[in-house]
CSV table of C-alpha atoms and ligand atoms in Angstrom, one decimal:
chain,number,residue,atom,x,y,z
A,1,MET,CA,16.8,-14.8,-24.2
A,2,LEU,CA,16.8,-11.0,-24.1
A,3,LYS,CA,17.1,-9.2,-27.4
A,4,GLN,CA,17.0,-5.6,-28.4
A,5,CYS,CA,14.8,-3.0,-26.9
A,6,LYS,CA,11.6,-3.0,-28.9
A,7,LEU,CA,11.5,0.8,-28.8
A,8,CYS,CA,15.0,1.9,-29.5
A,9,GLY,CA,17.1,-1.1,-30.6
A,10,GLU,CA,19.6,-0.8,-27.7
A,11,PRO,CA,20.4,-4.1,-25.8
A,12,ALA,CA,17.3,-5.0,-23.7
A,13,SER,CA,17.7,-5.6,-20.0
A,14,VAL,CA,14.2,-6.6,-19.1
A,15,ARG,CA,11.5,-8.8,-20.5
A,16,VAL,CA,8.0,-7.9,-19.7
A,17,PRO,CA,6.1,-11.1,-20.6
A,18,TYR,CA,2.7,-9.6,-19.9
A,19,ALA,CA,3.2,-6.8,-22.5
A,20,ARG,CA,5.3,-9.1,-24.7
A,21,LEU,CA,8.1,-6.5,-24.7
A,22,SER,CA,11.9,-6.6,-24.3
A,23,LEU,CA,13.1,-3.2,-23.0
A,24,CYS,CA,16.2,-1.2,-22.2
A,25,PRO,CA,16.4,0.4,-18.7
A,26,LYS,CA,15.2,3.8,-20.0
A,27,HIS,CA,12.2,2.4,-21.8
A,28,PHE,CA,11.4,-0.1,-19.0
A,29,THR,CA,11.2,2.7,-16.4
A,30,GLU,CA,9.0,4.7,-18.8
A,31,TYR,CA,6.8,1.6,-19.3
A,32,VAL,CA,6.3,1.3,-15.5
A,33,GLU,CA,5.4,5.0,-15.2
A,34,ARG,CA,2.9,4.7,-18.1
A,35,HIS,CA,1.4,1.7,-16.5
A,36,VAL,CA,0.9,3.5,-13.2
A,37,ARG,CA,-0.6,6.5,-15.0
A,38,ASN,CA,-3.0,4.1,-16.8
A,39,THR,CA,-4.0,2.5,-13.5
A,40,ILE,CA,-4.8,5.9,-12.0
A,41,LYS,CA,-6.9,6.7,-15.1
A,42,ARG,CA,-8.6,3.3,-15.3
A,43,TYR,CA,-9.8,3.3,-11.7
A,44,LYS,CA,-10.2,7.2,-11.5
A,45,LEU,CA,-7.8,7.2,-8.5
A,46,ILE,CA,-6.6,10.8,-8.6
A,47,LYS,CA,-8.2,13.9,-10.2
A,48,SER,CA,-7.0,17.4,-10.8
A,49,GLY,CA,-7.1,19.4,-7.5
A,50,ASP,CA,-6.8,16.4,-5.2
A,51,ARG,CA,-4.6,16.6,-2.1
A,52,VAL,CA,-2.8,13.3,-1.9
A,53,VAL,CA,-0.8,12.1,1.1
A,54,LEU,CA,1.4,9.0,0.3
A,55,ALA,CA,2.2,6.7,3.2
A,56,ILE,CA,5.8,5.7,2.9
A,57,SER,CA,7.5,2.9,4.8
A,58,GLY,CA,11.0,3.3,3.3
A,59,GLY,CA,10.4,0.0,1.4
A,60,LYS,CA,10.7,-0.5,-2.4
A,61,ASP,CA,7.1,0.0,-3.4
A,62,SER,CA,6.2,3.2,-1.5
A,63,LEU,CA,9.5,4.9,-2.6
A,64,ALA,CA,9.1,3.9,-6.2
A,65,LEU,CA,5.5,5.3,-6.0
A,66,LEU,CA,6.8,8.5,-4.4
A,67,HIS,CA,9.1,9.0,-7.4
A,68,ILE,CA,6.4,8.3,-9.9
A,69,LEU,CA,3.7,10.4,-8.3
A,70,ASN,CA,6.1,13.3,-7.8
A,71,ASN,CA,6.7,13.3,-11.6
A,72,LEU,CA,2.9,13.0,-12.3
A,73,ARG,CA,1.7,15.8,-10.0
A,74,GLY,CA,2.2,18.6,-12.5
A,75,GLU,CA,0.7,16.7,-15.4
A,76,VAL,CA,-2.5,15.6,-13.5
A,77,GLY,CA,-2.6,18.7,-11.2
A,78,PHE,CA,-2.7,17.3,-7.7
A,79,GLU,CA,-0.8,18.2,-4.5
A,80,LEU,CA,1.5,15.6,-3.0
A,81,SER,CA,3.0,15.1,0.4
A,82,ALA,CA,4.4,12.1,2.2
A,83,LEU,CA,3.8,10.5,5.7
A,84,ASN,CA,6.0,8.1,7.6
A,85,ILE,CA,5.2,6.4,10.9
A,86,ASP,CA,8.0,5.5,13.2
A,87,LEU,CA,6.5,2.4,14.6
A,88,GLY,CA,9.2,2.0,17.4
A,89,ILE,CA,10.6,-1.4,16.3
A,90,ARG,CA,14.1,-1.4,17.9
A,91,LYS,CA,15.4,-4.8,16.8
A,92,ASP,CA,18.1,-4.4,14.1
A,93,ASP,CA,17.3,-0.6,14.2
A,94,TYR,CA,14.5,-1.4,11.9
A,95,SER,CA,12.3,1.7,12.5
A,96,LEU,CA,15.3,4.0,12.7
A,97,LYS,CA,16.6,2.9,9.3
A,98,ALA,CA,13.1,3.1,7.8
A,99,VAL,CA,12.7,6.7,9.1
A,100,GLN,CA,16.1,7.8,7.9
A,101,ILE,CA,15.7,6.4,4.4
A,102,SER,CA,12.2,7.9,4.1
A,103,GLU,CA,13.5,11.3,5.2
A,104,LYS,CA,16.5,11.2,2.9
A,105,TYR,CA,14.4,10.4,-0.2
A,106,CYS,CA,11.8,13.1,0.5
A,107,ARG,CA,14.6,15.6,1.0
A,108,GLU,CA,16.1,14.6,-2.3
A,109,LEU,CA,12.8,15.0,-4.2
A,110,GLY,CA,11.7,18.1,-2.3
A,111,VAL,CA,8.5,16.4,-1.1
A,112,GLU,CA,7.1,17.5,2.3
A,113,LEU,CA,7.1,14.7,4.9
A,114,ALA,CA,4.8,14.5,7.9
A,115,LYS,CA,6.6,12.4,10.5
A,116,VAL,CA,4.7,10.5,13.1
A,117,ASP,CA,6.4,9.0,16.1
A,118,MET,CA,4.2,6.4,17.8
A,119,LYS,CA,5.7,6.8,21.2
A,120,ARG,CA,5.7,10.6,21.1
A,121,ASP,CA,2.3,11.1,19.4
A,122,PHE,CA,0.3,8.2,20.6
A,123,GLY,CA,2.1,7.0,23.7
A,124,PHE,CA,3.0,3.4,22.6
A,125,THR,CA,5.0,1.5,20.1
A,126,ILE,CA,4.8,-1.8,18.2
A,127,ASP,CA,7.5,-3.2,20.5
A,128,GLU,CA,5.2,-2.4,23.4
A,129,VAL,CA,2.2,-4.1,21.6
A,130,PHE,CA,4.4,-7.1,21.3
A,131,SER,CA,5.5,-7.2,24.9
A,132,SER,CA,2.1,-6.6,26.4
A,133,ASN,CA,1.4,-10.3,26.4
A,134,HIS,CA,-2.4,-10.0,27.0
A,135,VAL,CA,-2.9,-8.7,23.5
A,136,ARG,CA,-4.0,-11.9,21.8
A,137,ARG,CA,-4.1,-10.6,18.2
A,138,PRO,CA,-1.2,-11.4,16.0
A,139,ILE,CA,1.3,-8.5,15.9
A,140,CYS,CA,0.9,-7.8,12.2
A,141,SER,CA,-2.8,-7.5,12.5
A,142,SER,CA,-2.4,-5.0,15.4
A,143,CYS,CA,0.2,-3.2,13.3
A,144,GLY,CA,-2.4,-3.0,10.5
A,145,VAL,CA,-5.0,-1.4,12.8
A,146,ILE,CA,-2.3,1.2,13.8
A,147,LYS,CA,-1.3,2.0,10.3
A,148,ARG,CA,-4.8,2.3,9.0
A,149,TYR,CA,-5.9,4.5,11.9
A,150,VAL,CA,-2.8,6.8,12.0
A,151,THR,CA,-2.5,7.3,8.2
A,152,ASN,CA,-6.2,8.3,8.1
A,153,LYS,CA,-6.0,10.6,11.1
A,154,VAL,CA,-2.9,12.4,9.8
A,155,ALA,CA,-4.2,12.7,6.3
A,156,VAL,CA,-7.5,14.2,7.7
A,157,GLU,CA,-5.4,16.6,9.8
A,158,LEU,CA,-3.4,17.6,6.8
A,159,GLY,CA,-6.5,18.5,4.9
A,160,ALA,CA,-6.0,15.7,2.3
A,161,ASN,CA,-8.8,14.0,0.5
A,162,SER,CA,-6.8,10.9,-0.5
A,163,LEU,CA,-4.3,8.6,1.2
A,164,ALA,CA,-2.2,6.6,-1.2
A,165,THR,CA,-0.3,3.4,-0.2
A,166,GLY,CA,2.3,1.3,-2.0
A,167,HIS,CA,0.3,-2.0,-2.1
A,168,ASN,CA,1.3,-3.7,-5.3
A,169,LEU,CA,-0.2,-6.3,-7.7
A,170,ASP,CA,1.4,-9.2,-5.9
A,171,ASP,CA,0.0,-8.1,-2.5
A,172,GLU,CA,-3.4,-7.5,-4.0
A,173,SER,CA,-3.8,-10.6,-6.1
A,174,ALA,CA,-2.6,-12.8,-3.3
A,175,VAL,CA,-5.0,-11.3,-0.8
A,176,LEU,CA,-7.8,-11.5,-3.3
A,177,LEU,CA,-7.2,-15.2,-3.9
A,178,SER,CA,-7.1,-15.8,-0.1
A,179,ASN,CA,-10.4,-13.9,0.4
A,180,TYR,CA,-12.0,-15.8,-2.5
A,181,VAL,CA,-11.0,-19.1,-0.9
A,182,LYS,CA,-12.4,-18.1,2.5
A,183,ALA,CA,-15.4,-16.4,0.8
A,184,ASP,CA,-14.8,-13.4,3.1
A,185,ILE,CA,-17.3,-11.0,1.7
A,186,ASP,CA,-16.6,-8.3,4.1
A,187,LEU,CA,-12.9,-8.2,3.2
A,188,LEU,CA,-13.6,-8.7,-0.5
A,189,VAL,CA,-15.9,-5.7,-0.6
A,190,ARG,CA,-13.3,-3.5,1.1
A,191,SER,CA,-10.5,-4.5,-1.3
A,192,GLY,CA,-9.7,-2.9,-4.6
A,193,PRO,CA,-7.7,0.0,-5.9
A,194,MET,CA,-9.9,2.6,-4.2
A,195,LEU,CA,-11.8,2.6,-1.0
A,196,PRO,CA,-13.9,5.8,-1.0
A,197,SER,CA,-14.4,7.8,2.1
A,198,ARG,CA,-17.6,6.7,4.0
A,199,GLY,CA,-18.1,10.0,5.8
A,200,GLU,CA,-16.8,12.5,8.2
A,201,ARG,CA,-13.1,12.3,9.2
A,202,MET,CA,-12.3,9.6,6.7
A,203,VAL,CA,-10.2,10.1,3.5
A,204,SER,CA,-10.3,7.8,0.4
A,205,ARG,CA,-7.6,5.2,0.2
A,206,ILE,CA,-6.0,4.6,-3.1
A,207,LYS,CA,-3.4,2.1,-4.5
A,208,PRO,CA,-1.8,3.4,-7.6
A,209,LEU,CA,0.5,0.3,-7.9
A,210,TYR,CA,-2.6,-2.0,-8.0
A,211,GLU,CA,-1.5,-3.4,-11.4
A,212,THR,CA,2.3,-3.1,-11.0
A,213,SER,CA,4.2,-6.1,-9.8
A,214,GLU,CA,6.8,-6.4,-7.1
A,215,LYS,CA,9.4,-7.4,-9.7
A,216,GLU,CA,8.6,-4.2,-11.6
A,217,THR,CA,9.0,-1.9,-8.6
A,218,THR,CA,12.3,-3.6,-7.6
A,219,LEU,CA,13.7,-3.2,-11.1
A,220,TYR,CA,12.4,0.4,-11.3
A,221,ASN,CA,14.3,1.4,-8.2
A,222,PHE,CA,17.4,-0.4,-9.4
A,223,PHE,CA,17.4,1.4,-12.7
A,224,LYS,CA,16.5,4.8,-11.2
A,225,GLY,CA,19.1,4.3,-8.4
A,226,ILE,CA,16.4,4.7,-5.6
A,227,GLN,CA,17.7,3.3,-2.3
A,228,HIS,CA,15.1,1.6,-0.2
A,229,LEU,CA,15.1,-0.5,3.0
A,230,GLU,CA,15.8,-4.1,2.0
A,231,GLN,CA,15.5,-5.4,5.5
A,232,LYS,CA,12.2,-7.2,6.4
A,233,CYS,CA,10.3,-6.3,9.5
A,234,PRO,CA,11.7,-8.4,12.4
A,235,TYR,CA,8.1,-9.3,13.4
A,236,ALA,CA,7.1,-10.4,10.0
A,237,SER,CA,6.4,-14.2,10.0
A,238,GLY,CA,4.8,-13.8,6.6
A,239,ALA,CA,4.9,-17.5,5.7
A,240,SER,CA,1.3,-17.7,4.6
A,241,THR,CA,1.5,-14.4,2.6
A,242,LEU,CA,4.7,-15.5,0.9
A,243,ARG,CA,3.2,-18.9,0.0
A,244,LEU,CA,0.1,-17.2,-1.5
A,245,LYS,CA,2.4,-14.9,-3.5
A,246,GLU,CA,4.2,-18.0,-4.8
A,247,VAL,CA,0.9,-19.5,-5.8
A,248,VAL,CA,-0.2,-16.4,-7.8
A,249,ASN,CA,3.2,-16.2,-9.4
A,250,ALA,CA,3.1,-19.9,-10.4
A,251,LEU,CA,-0.3,-19.2,-12.0
A,252,GLU,CA,1.3,-16.2,-13.8
A,253,GLU,CA,4.0,-18.5,-15.2
A,254,GLU,CA,1.4,-20.9,-16.6
A,255,TRP,CA,-0.9,-18.2,-17.8
A,256,VAL,CA,0.8,-14.9,-18.5
A,257,GLY,CA,-1.4,-11.9,-17.4
A,258,SER,CA,-3.4,-13.9,-14.8
A,259,LYS,CA,-2.5,-11.6,-11.9
A,260,ILE,CA,-3.9,-8.6,-13.7
A,261,ALA,CA,-6.8,-10.6,-15.0
A,262,LEU,CA,-7.6,-11.7,-11.4
A,263,VAL,CA,-7.7,-8.1,-10.0
A,264,ARG,CA,-9.4,-6.6,-13.1
A,265,SER,CA,-12.2,-9.2,-13.4
A,266,PHE,CA,-12.8,-8.8,-9.6
A,267,ASN,CA,-13.2,-5.1,-9.9
A,268,LYS,CA,-15.3,-5.1,-13.1
A,269,LYS,CA,-17.6,-8.0,-12.5
A,270,ILE,CA,-17.6,-9.2,-8.9
A,271,LYS,CA,-17.1,-6.2,-6.7
A,272,PRO,CA,-20.2,-4.2,-8.0
A,273,ILE,CA,-22.4,-7.1,-7.2
A,274,LEU,CA,-20.9,-7.5,-3.7
A,275,ALA,CA,-21.0,-3.8,-3.1
A,276,GLU,CA,-24.7,-3.7,-3.8
A,277,HIS,CA,-25.3,-6.6,-1.3
A,278,TYR,CA,-23.0,-4.9,1.2
A,279,SER,CA,-24.7,-1.5,1.1
A,280,LYS,CA,-27.9,-3.2,2.2
A,281,ASN,CA,-26.2,-5.1,5.0
A,282,SER,CA,-23.3,-3.0,6.2
A,283,LYS,CA,-23.1,-1.5,9.7
A,284,ASP,CA,-23.4,2.3,10.0
A,285,ILE,CA,-20.2,4.3,10.5
A,286,ASP,CA,-20.2,6.3,13.7
A,287,LEU,CA,-17.5,8.3,15.5
A,288,CYS,CA,-15.5,6.7,18.3
A,289,GLU,CA,-16.6,7.9,21.7
A,290,ALA,CA,-12.9,8.1,22.8
A,291,CYS,CA,-11.1,9.7,19.8
A,292,GLY,CA,-13.8,11.0,17.5
A,293,TYR,CA,-12.6,9.1,14.4
A,294,PRO,CA,-14.8,6.7,12.3
A,295,THR,CA,-15.7,3.3,13.7
A,296,SER,CA,-18.6,0.8,13.5
A,297,THR,CA,-18.3,0.0,17.2
A,298,LYS,CA,-18.7,2.4,20.2
A,299,ILE,CA,-14.9,2.5,20.8
A,300,CYS,CA,-12.7,2.1,17.7
A,301,SER,CA,-10.2,-0.8,17.5
A,302,PHE,CA,-7.2,1.6,17.7
A,303,CYS,CA,-8.4,3.1,21.1
A,304,ARG,CA,-9.1,-0.5,22.4
A,305,LEU,CA,-5.7,-1.6,21.4
A,306,LYS,CA,-4.0,1.4,23.0
A,307,LYS,CA,-5.9,0.9,26.2
A,308,SER,CA,-5.0,-2.8,26.4
A,309,VAL,CA,-1.3,-2.0,25.8
A,310,SER,CA,-1.2,0.6,28.5
A,311,LYS,CA,-3.0,-1.8,30.9
A,312,ASN,CA,-0.6,-4.7,30.2
A,313,CYS,CA,2.8,-3.1,29.7
B,401,AMP,P1,2.9,-3.2,4.5
B,401,AMP,O1,1.7,-3.1,5.4
B,401,AMP,O2,4.2,-3.2,5.2
B,401,AMP,O3,2.7,-4.3,3.5
B,401,AMP,O4,2.9,-1.8,3.7
B,401,AMP,C1,1.9,-1.5,2.8
B,401,AMP,C2,1.9,0.0,2.6
B,401,AMP,O5,1.6,0.6,3.8
B,401,AMP,C3,3.3,0.6,2.2
B,401,AMP,O6,3.5,0.5,0.8
B,401,AMP,C4,3.1,2.0,2.7
B,401,AMP,O7,2.4,2.8,1.7
B,401,AMP,C5,2.3,1.9,3.9
B,401,AMP,N1,3.2,1.7,5.2
B,401,AMP,C6,3.7,0.6,5.7
B,401,AMP,N2,4.4,0.9,6.8
B,401,AMP,C7,4.4,2.3,6.9
B,401,AMP,C8,5.0,3.2,7.8
B,401,AMP,N3,5.7,2.8,8.9
B,401,AMP,N4,4.7,4.5,7.7
B,401,AMP,C9,3.9,4.9,6.7
B,401,AMP,N5,3.4,4.1,5.8
B,401,AMP,C10,3.6,2.8,5.9
B,402,FES,FE1,4.1,-3.9,11.4
B,402,FES,FE2,6.1,-5.4,11.1
B,402,FES,S1,5.8,-3.5,10.1
B,402,FES,S2,4.6,-5.7,12.5
B,403,ZN,ZN1,14.9,1.4,-25.4
B,404,ZN,ZN1,-11.0,5.7,18.9
């Protein structure tokens, strides 16, 4: 049962079991902001003078993060701009709505938005990846290749040193668990709240919502009146990811704080050991012969994907 807000005595609207707090909307939103600020500090994600580009999808996590980072930029002393990719998903006007909602919120906050249109800027869309039936990769994994490549390229072109994304605690703890089960050392070593640049034409990637849950960002947007795209991507099958999230949330119910414990213990104790092993065995990073951006193969996966779409469309 909800009681009074622990901080002001007003009726509480939210219970945060992990922090053992019942909070009113005002103190809950302040709690989320403090939590994100602490994550940034704990993992040294942003420092004064940084130029941060935040990739926004129009979804709840990236728009909540845009609001929070926009309020933090003066205090920490970093520059902030946003980036949205129109992936060209026409079903249910998915991409159109995602672009419009991203533009509207950036305008409201006065944050500069770099807009990428996959068709105009790169010559192909996710719909075309889907219809080029010779592409054997699952669509979400091709989409991941595109987002990683495009966000890095645009951030480099904008002169940024960091690319932030809205990946949250539920995403990260679920993926971590799955990588543990598969003992996928390559993926484990590349996960975490920060992936530093490994050389030329590569920005660091940061996840300031690494310790903030999906429920927290949803409530944050609700209390702040932030409109986000509720619709799910029409290509998302997501069954296995959803199931994994249910598993970590069931664990959280049994053992309060287990999601944060999972990601913190990984970063503190396991990742340093894996990173050492990996640095001895990892492949060198080169520049793609076709586009000049980082890759560990002759031609990067984005250029290979693009070629295969243009051949098969
Ligand atoms: P997802 O891959 O959909 O789980 O999204 C994870 C994060 O990637 C989001 O929180 C955003 O930061 C970023 N992202 C996803 N889709 C886009 C997009 N179309 N444009 C820019 N950033 C995106
Ligand atoms: Fe990439 Fe759905 S957003 S396939
Ligand atoms: Zn209160
Ligand atoms: Zn390339």
